Amino acid sequence: MKIVVDTNVLISGVFFGGYPRRVLSAIVGRRLTACATVEIVEEYGDIVAEMIERRQGHIDRAILAPLIRAMEIIEPVTVVRVCRDPDDDKFIGCAKDAHALYIVSGDKDLLSLGRYEDIRIITAKDFCERYLDG
């Protein structure tokens, strides 16, 4: 199954654990295929670096390496303009181009959409309960 992971799920999983970490672990363990664009990967790195700088975590930025290696990096093609926060549109475009079934997110602007075409937008908790707990 292909998914796209929003930055807030990545940050929550790396720094705080819980359901987001279970999603990330499934990606690293190759039980799921997560797709991203270079722009999304850069955002992941920038936000992790910012979190480390704020001392909200005691980890090295290299923590992302296994996750990024496990991801399918795609070339963006589709331009989508549907989110209240235009910065979130890249996740929907990525999911569409990758033929992903889900965007896993904690972002209220994305979650408020619920779906875009055939792509469902759900929380890490809902995703885990549906696909990783059984």
XYZ file of N, CA, C and O in Angstrom:
536
model
N 0.847 -1.182 0.000
C 0.000 0.000 0.000
C 0.886 1.236 0.000
O 1.837 1.321 0.766
N 0.537 2.195 -0.832
C 1.285 3.451 -0.896
C 0.575 4.527 -0.082
O -0.641 4.684 -0.167
N 1.401 5.250 0.684
C 0.887 6.366 1.471
C 1.826 7.560 1.308
O 2.954 7.415 0.842
N 1.340 8.725 1.715
C 2.160 9.931 1.840
C 2.050 10.358 3.300
O 0.954 10.367 3.871
N 3.183 10.670 3.907
C 3.225 11.059 5.314
C 3.433 12.567 5.400
O 4.428 13.095 4.894
N 2.505 13.241 6.043
C 2.622 14.679 6.259
C 3.741 14.943 7.271
O 4.060 14.097 8.111
N 4.316 16.113 7.200
C 5.461 16.460 8.038
C 5.147 16.354 9.528
O 5.979 15.900 10.305
N 3.947 16.721 9.930
C 3.658 16.675 11.370
C 3.626 15.247 11.900
O 3.986 15.011 13.049
N 3.250 14.278 11.072
C 3.287 12.880 11.492
C 4.739 12.425 11.612
O 5.119 11.740 12.559
N 5.568 12.829 10.663
C 6.983 12.486 10.728
C 7.609 13.056 12.000
O 8.294 12.339 12.737
N 7.357 14.316 12.290
C 7.929 14.966 13.470
C 7.424 14.297 14.746
O 8.209 13.990 15.653
N 6.135 14.032 14.811
C 5.576 13.374 15.997
C 6.191 11.992 16.185
O 6.523 11.601 17.303
N 6.351 11.264 15.098
C 6.926 9.927 15.187
C 8.383 9.936 15.608
O 8.808 9.127 16.433
N 9.158 10.856 15.064
C 10.585 10.934 15.376
C 10.809 11.394 16.814
O 11.613 10.826 17.547
N 10.073 12.400 17.251
C 10.351 13.014 18.544
C 9.496 12.497 19.697
O 9.919 12.573 20.842
N 8.289 12.024 19.405
C 7.367 11.741 20.496
C 6.832 10.311 20.530
O 6.343 9.881 21.558
N 6.861 9.581 19.428
C 6.429 8.179 19.434
C 4.963 7.997 19.082
O 4.425 8.688 18.235
N 4.319 7.059 19.764
C 2.907 6.785 19.570
C 2.569 6.244 18.187
O 3.386 5.582 17.540
N 1.352 6.525 17.759
C 0.889 6.043 16.453
C 1.767 6.540 15.302
O 2.077 5.771 14.389
N 2.186 7.809 15.322
C 3.056 8.256 14.229
C 4.336 7.426 14.119
O 4.761 7.073 13.012
N 4.938 7.067 15.253
C 6.152 6.248 15.195
C 5.845 4.868 14.629
O 6.659 4.290 13.918
N 4.685 4.333 14.918
C 4.307 3.024 14.366
C 4.200 3.093 12.844
O 4.599 2.155 12.148
N 3.690 4.203 12.332
C 3.620 4.379 10.876
C 5.031 4.431 10.295
O 5.342 3.749 9.318
N 5.906 5.226 10.912
C 7.286 5.348 10.426
C 8.004 4.009 10.491
O 8.745 3.648 9.569
N 7.798 3.262 11.562
C 8.436 1.949 11.693
C 7.971 0.994 10.605
O 8.762 0.199 10.083
N 6.702 1.060 10.249
C 6.177 0.210 9.170
C 6.806 0.573 7.832
O 7.051 -0.293 6.991
N 7.099 1.860 7.647
C 7.758 2.307 6.410
C 9.193 1.799 6.376
O 9.625 1.192 5.396
N 9.928 2.020 7.462
C 11.327 1.569 7.525
C 11.396 0.052 7.397
O 12.296 -0.486 6.746
N 10.424 -0.656 7.971
C 10.360 -2.111 7.871
C 9.801 -2.608 6.552
O 9.632 -3.803 6.359
N 9.470 -1.667 5.681
C 8.972 -1.953 4.331
C 7.659 -2.736 4.321
O 7.377 -3.483 3.400
N 6.851 -2.507 5.343
C 5.496 -3.062 5.343
C 4.533 -2.126 4.626
O 3.418 -2.507 4.304
N 4.990 -0.889 4.415
C 4.247 0.134 3.676
C 5.216 0.812 2.727
O 6.409 0.866 3.005
N 4.686 1.381 1.661
C 5.498 2.209 0.776
C 5.059 3.646 0.971
O 3.906 3.987 0.722
N 5.971 4.473 1.454
C 5.690 5.896 1.586
C 6.337 6.612 0.422
O 7.468 6.315 0.047
N 5.616 7.535 -0.153
C 6.099 8.302 -1.298
C 6.273 9.753 -0.883
O 5.532 10.271 -0.047
N 7.261 10.387 -1.494
C 7.526 11.803 -1.225
C 8.207 12.398 -2.441
O 8.732 11.679 -3.286
N 8.189 13.705 -2.506
C 8.948 14.436 -3.520
C 10.193 14.995 -2.839
O 10.288 15.006 -1.605
N 11.123 15.490 -3.618
C 12.314 16.123 -3.047
C 11.909 17.296 -2.160
O 12.459 17.487 -1.075
N 10.919 18.067 -2.580
C 10.454 19.202 -1.783
C 9.945 18.745 -0.411
O 10.235 19.371 0.620
N 9.212 17.647 -0.376
C 8.694 17.124 0.893
C 9.847 16.639 1.772
O 9.905 16.939 2.964
N 10.786 15.907 1.190
C 11.941 15.418 1.956
C 12.739 16.587 2.525
O 13.187 16.548 3.680
N 12.912 17.633 1.748
C 13.617 18.821 2.244
C 12.870 19.447 3.411
O 13.481 19.887 4.385
N 11.540 19.498 3.319
C 10.752 20.040 4.429
C 10.930 19.168 5.674
O 11.096 19.703 6.781
N 10.900 17.853 5.522
C 11.150 16.962 6.661
C 12.468 17.337 7.335
O 12.533 17.507 8.550
N 13.530 17.438 6.545
C 14.857 17.738 7.079
C 14.922 19.087 7.757
O 15.524 19.223 8.840
N 14.307 20.090 7.137
C 14.316 21.438 7.713
C 13.606 21.477 9.066
O 14.090 22.098 10.020
N 12.471 20.811 9.147
C 11.698 20.846 10.394
C 12.404 20.032 11.483
O 12.434 20.451 12.647
N 12.983 18.896 11.125
C 13.739 18.126 12.118
C 14.905 18.960 12.646
O 15.145 19.028 13.853
N 15.628 19.621 11.745
C 16.746 20.468 12.166
C 16.264 21.584 13.094
O 16.910 21.894 14.095
N 15.129 22.170 12.774
C 14.561 23.233 13.611
C 14.187 22.695 14.993
O 14.453 23.336 16.012
N 13.607 21.509 15.032
C 13.238 20.907 16.315
C 14.485 20.605 17.148
O 14.491 20.841 18.356
N 15.523 20.086 16.510
C 16.768 19.792 17.226
C 17.371 21.086 17.768
O 17.823 21.141 18.916
N 17.346 22.132 16.949
C 17.900 23.417 17.364
C 17.163 23.973 18.575
O 17.755 24.579 19.457
N 15.873 23.760 18.625
C 15.078 24.226 19.765
C 15.261 23.335 20.995
O 14.623 23.553 22.024
N 16.042 22.274 20.831
C 16.326 21.315 21.904
C 15.084 20.564 22.346
O 14.954 20.172 23.512
N 14.180 20.369 21.431
C 12.986 19.584 21.758
C 13.232 18.102 21.516
O 12.325 17.307 21.621
N 14.426 17.769 21.167
C 14.761 16.373 20.959
C 16.244 16.187 21.132
O 17.016 17.106 20.901
N 16.626 15.030 21.533
C 18.043 14.732 21.743
C 18.485 13.721 20.704
O 18.966 12.639 21.039
N 18.294 14.050 19.450
C 18.641 13.138 18.375
C 19.473 13.867 17.332
O 19.558 15.091 17.328
N 20.024 13.103 16.453
C 20.809 13.628 15.350
C 19.920 13.657 14.113
O 19.060 12.788 13.937
N 20.159 14.620 13.253
C 19.379 14.744 12.025
C 19.459 13.475 11.166
O 18.561 13.179 10.390
N 20.499 12.682 11.349
C 20.676 11.437 10.590
C 19.585 10.414 10.894
O 19.463 9.420 10.179
N 18.775 10.663 11.918
C 17.672 9.763 12.249
C 16.742 9.566 11.052
O 16.095 8.537 10.916
N 16.684 10.554 10.162
C 15.807 10.468 9.000
C 16.334 9.537 7.909
O 15.566 9.080 7.077
N 17.624 9.251 7.912
C 18.233 8.501 6.808
C 17.547 7.167 6.503
O 17.213 6.909 5.340
N 17.295 6.297 7.495
C 16.641 5.023 7.165
C 15.235 5.216 6.583
O 14.814 4.480 5.694
N 14.539 6.216 7.089
C 13.191 6.489 6.592
C 13.239 6.961 5.140
O 12.503 6.449 4.289
N 14.116 7.904 4.859
C 14.215 8.444 3.492
C 14.658 7.347 2.522
O 14.137 7.247 1.411
N 15.590 6.494 2.951
C 16.031 5.377 2.095
C 14.880 4.434 1.763
O 14.838 3.835 0.690
N 13.956 4.272 2.702
C 12.831 3.358 2.504
C 11.721 3.969 1.650
O 10.830 3.259 1.199
N 11.772 5.279 1.418
C 10.711 5.957 0.672
C 10.923 5.876 -0.831
O 12.042 5.758 -1.310
N 9.820 5.977 -1.540
C 9.854 6.099 -2.990
C 9.802 7.597 -3.306
O 8.804 8.260 -3.021
N 10.889 8.120 -3.841
C 10.935 9.551 -4.174
C 10.456 9.706 -5.607
O 10.994 9.086 -6.526
N 9.423 10.511 -5.763
C 8.821 10.681 -7.089
C 9.025 12.104 -7.591
O 9.251 13.025 -6.808
N 8.911 12.240 -8.881
C 8.977 13.550 -9.530
C 7.570 14.146 -9.534
O 6.634 13.513 -10.026
N 7.388 15.340 -8.993
C 6.043 15.926 -8.983
C 5.598 16.320 -10.394
O 6.389 16.843 -11.170
N 4.345 16.048 -10.672
C 3.762 16.397 -11.966
C 2.505 17.238 -11.757
O 2.346 18.293 -12.346
N 1.646 16.763 -10.883
C 0.343 17.381 -10.666
C 0.444 18.595 -9.751
O 1.087 18.532 -8.707
N -0.193 19.676 -10.146
C -0.309 20.858 -9.296
C -1.747 20.890 -8.777
O -2.691 20.899 -9.556
N -1.869 20.858 -7.472
C -3.178 20.830 -6.825
C -3.319 22.099 -6.010
O -2.369 22.527 -5.360
N -4.499 22.681 -6.043
C -4.776 23.873 -5.231
C -6.140 23.707 -4.572
O -7.136 24.220 -5.065
N -6.151 22.958 -3.456
C -7.419 22.695 -2.783
C -7.384 22.959 -1.281
O -8.429 23.055 -0.661
N -6.210 23.073 -0.681
C -6.097 23.221 0.773
C -6.252 24.667 1.217
O -5.858 25.585 0.499
N -6.755 24.828 2.425
C -6.808 26.169 3.014
C -5.406 26.718 3.152
O -5.181 27.905 2.989
N -4.451 25.838 3.498
C -3.038 26.208 3.593
C -2.360 25.710 2.315
O -2.160 24.513 2.146
N -2.025 26.625 1.403
C -1.443 26.216 0.119
C -0.181 25.374 0.245
O 0.136 24.598 -0.650
N 0.534 25.473 1.379
C 1.737 24.677 1.585
C 1.413 23.186 1.701
O 2.280 22.340 1.498
N 0.169 22.856 2.013
C -0.239 21.447 2.144
C -0.588 20.805 0.803
O -0.669 19.580 0.712
N -0.797 21.609 -0.216
C -1.173 21.067 -1.523
C -0.131 20.096 -2.081
O -0.467 19.171 -2.814
N 1.143 20.270 -1.716
C 2.197 19.394 -2.246
C 1.994 17.950 -1.817
O 2.363 17.023 -2.531
N 1.397 17.733 -0.646
C 1.153 16.373 -0.176
C 0.056 15.705 -1.007
O 0.156 14.521 -1.331
N -0.948 16.472 -1.352
C -2.022 15.927 -2.184
C -1.510 15.657 -3.592
O -1.787 14.605 -4.177
N -0.745 16.590 -4.146
C -0.163 16.381 -5.470
C 0.724 15.154 -5.505
O 0.681 14.352 -6.445
N 1.533 14.979 -4.475
C 2.417 13.816 -4.372
C 1.593 12.529 -4.322
O 1.895 11.558 -5.034
N 0.568 12.512 -3.489
C -0.274 11.316 -3.367
C -0.938 10.977 -4.698
O -1.007 9.810 -5.093
N -1.397 11.993 -5.402
C -2.035 11.765 -6.702
C -1.023 11.198 -7.695
O -1.300 10.198 -8.367
N 0.146 11.796 -7.778
C 1.171 11.336 -8.733
C 1.683 9.940 -8.392
O 2.044 9.171 -9.279
N 1.727 9.607 -7.105
C 2.238 8.306 -6.668
C 1.162 7.213 -6.675
O 1.465 6.062 -6.431
N -0.075 7.625 -6.922
C -1.215 6.700 -6.847
C -1.333 6.122 -5.433
O -1.601 4.937 -5.251
N -1.087 6.993 -4.438
C -1.191 6.591 -3.031
C -2.664 6.525 -2.637
O -3.496 7.269 -3.157
N -2.943 5.633 -1.713
C -4.317 5.487 -1.229
C -4.627 6.415 -0.066
O -5.772 6.784 0.146
N -3.560 6.779 0.703
C -3.761 7.573 1.909
C -2.709 8.659 2.057
O -1.562 8.470 1.664
N -3.139 9.753 2.667
C -2.235 10.739 3.244
C -2.454 10.608 4.742
O -3.582 10.719 5.230
N -1.365 10.328 5.473
C -1.450 10.197 6.923
C -0.993 11.530 7.502
O 0.126 11.970 7.256
N -1.901 12.173 8.240
C -1.657 13.548 8.659
C -2.293 13.841 10.004
O -3.261 13.201 10.401
N -1.750 14.839 10.671
C -2.368 15.408 11.867
C -2.749 16.853 11.636
O -3.182 17.548 12.539
N -2.597 17.302 10.396
C -2.840 18.692 10.016
C -4.340 18.922 9.810
O -4.960 18.286 8.954
N -4.896 19.841 10.588
C -6.339 20.098 10.507
C -6.787 20.536 9.114
O -7.884 20.205 8.667
N -5.940 21.305 8.424
C -6.320 21.759 7.088
C -6.447 20.582 6.120
O -7.372 20.530 5.317
N -5.530 19.634 6.197
C -5.625 18.445 5.345
C -6.754 17.532 5.810
O -7.555 17.062 4.998
N -6.821 17.281 7.111
C -7.847 16.375 7.626
C -9.261 16.877 7.348
O -10.171 16.074 7.145
N -9.435 18.197 7.301
C -10.768 18.737 7.043
C -11.271 18.366 5.642
O -12.473 18.318 5.406
N -10.347 18.085 4.732
C -10.751 17.653 3.391
C -11.316 16.236 3.413
O -12.221 15.920 2.639
N -10.756 15.375 4.252
C -11.234 14.002 4.344
C -10.775 13.107 3.201
O -10.391 11.978 3.406
N -10.850 13.644 2.017
C -10.398 12.902 0.839
C -10.206 13.873 -0.313
O -10.765 14.970 -0.316
N -9.418 13.438 -1.264
C -9.251 14.157 -2.520
C -9.272 13.090 -3.604
O -8.417 12.197 -3.603
N -10.273 13.148 -4.445
C -10.493 12.103 -5.447
C -10.507 10.754 -4.725
O -11.304 10.571 -3.821
N -9.614 9.825 -5.063
C -9.610 8.502 -4.423
C -8.639 8.410 -3.254
O -8.388 7.312 -2.736
N -8.083 9.520 -2.816
C -7.082 9.535 -1.746
C -7.771 9.918 -0.439
O -8.376 10.980 -0.337
N -7.676 9.050 0.564
C -8.236 9.353 1.876
C -7.178 10.034 2.722
O -6.004 9.679 2.654
N -7.609 10.992 3.527
C -6.712 11.740 4.410
C -7.138 11.422 5.837
O -8.245 11.790 6.251
N -6.262 10.687 6.567
C -6.625 10.217 7.897
C -5.466 10.410 8.879
O -4.332 10.607 8.479
N -5.797 10.323 10.151
C -4.789 10.464 11.202
C -3.950 9.189 11.309
O -4.352 8.109 10.851
N -2.802 9.315 11.968
C -1.945 8.152 12.208
C -2.676 7.120 13.058
O -2.557 5.912 12.828
N -3.442 7.578 14.025
C -4.200 6.655 14.886
C -5.185 5.848 14.057
O -5.237 4.610 14.156
N -5.978 6.520 13.222
C -6.945 5.813 12.382
C -6.250 4.857 11.425
O -6.709 3.733 11.212
N -5.127 5.283 10.858
C -4.397 4.430 9.931
C -3.903 3.172 10.649
O -4.061 2.055 10.160
N -3.314 3.349 11.823
C -2.806 2.201 12.586
C -3.935 1.252 12.955
O -3.787 0.028 12.835
N -5.042 1.790 13.426
C -6.158 0.942 13.830
C -6.715 0.150 12.651
O -7.134 -0.994 12.826
N -6.689 0.721 11.473
C -7.231 0.029 10.298
C -6.251 -0.939 9.657
O -6.659 -1.969 9.146
N -4.961 -0.573 9.647
C -4.016 -1.335 8.818
C -2.820 -1.917 9.535
O -2.168 -2.808 8.999
N -2.476 -1.446 10.707
C -1.282 -1.955 11.363
C -1.580 -2.750 12.619
O -0.685 -3.372 13.172
N -2.808 -2.740 13.085
C -3.149 -3.452 14.324
C -3.693 -4.863 14.065
O -3.966 -5.576 15.003
N -3.878 -5.196 12.813
C -4.529 -6.497 12.577
C -3.648 -7.525 11.988
O -2.580 -7.438 11.575
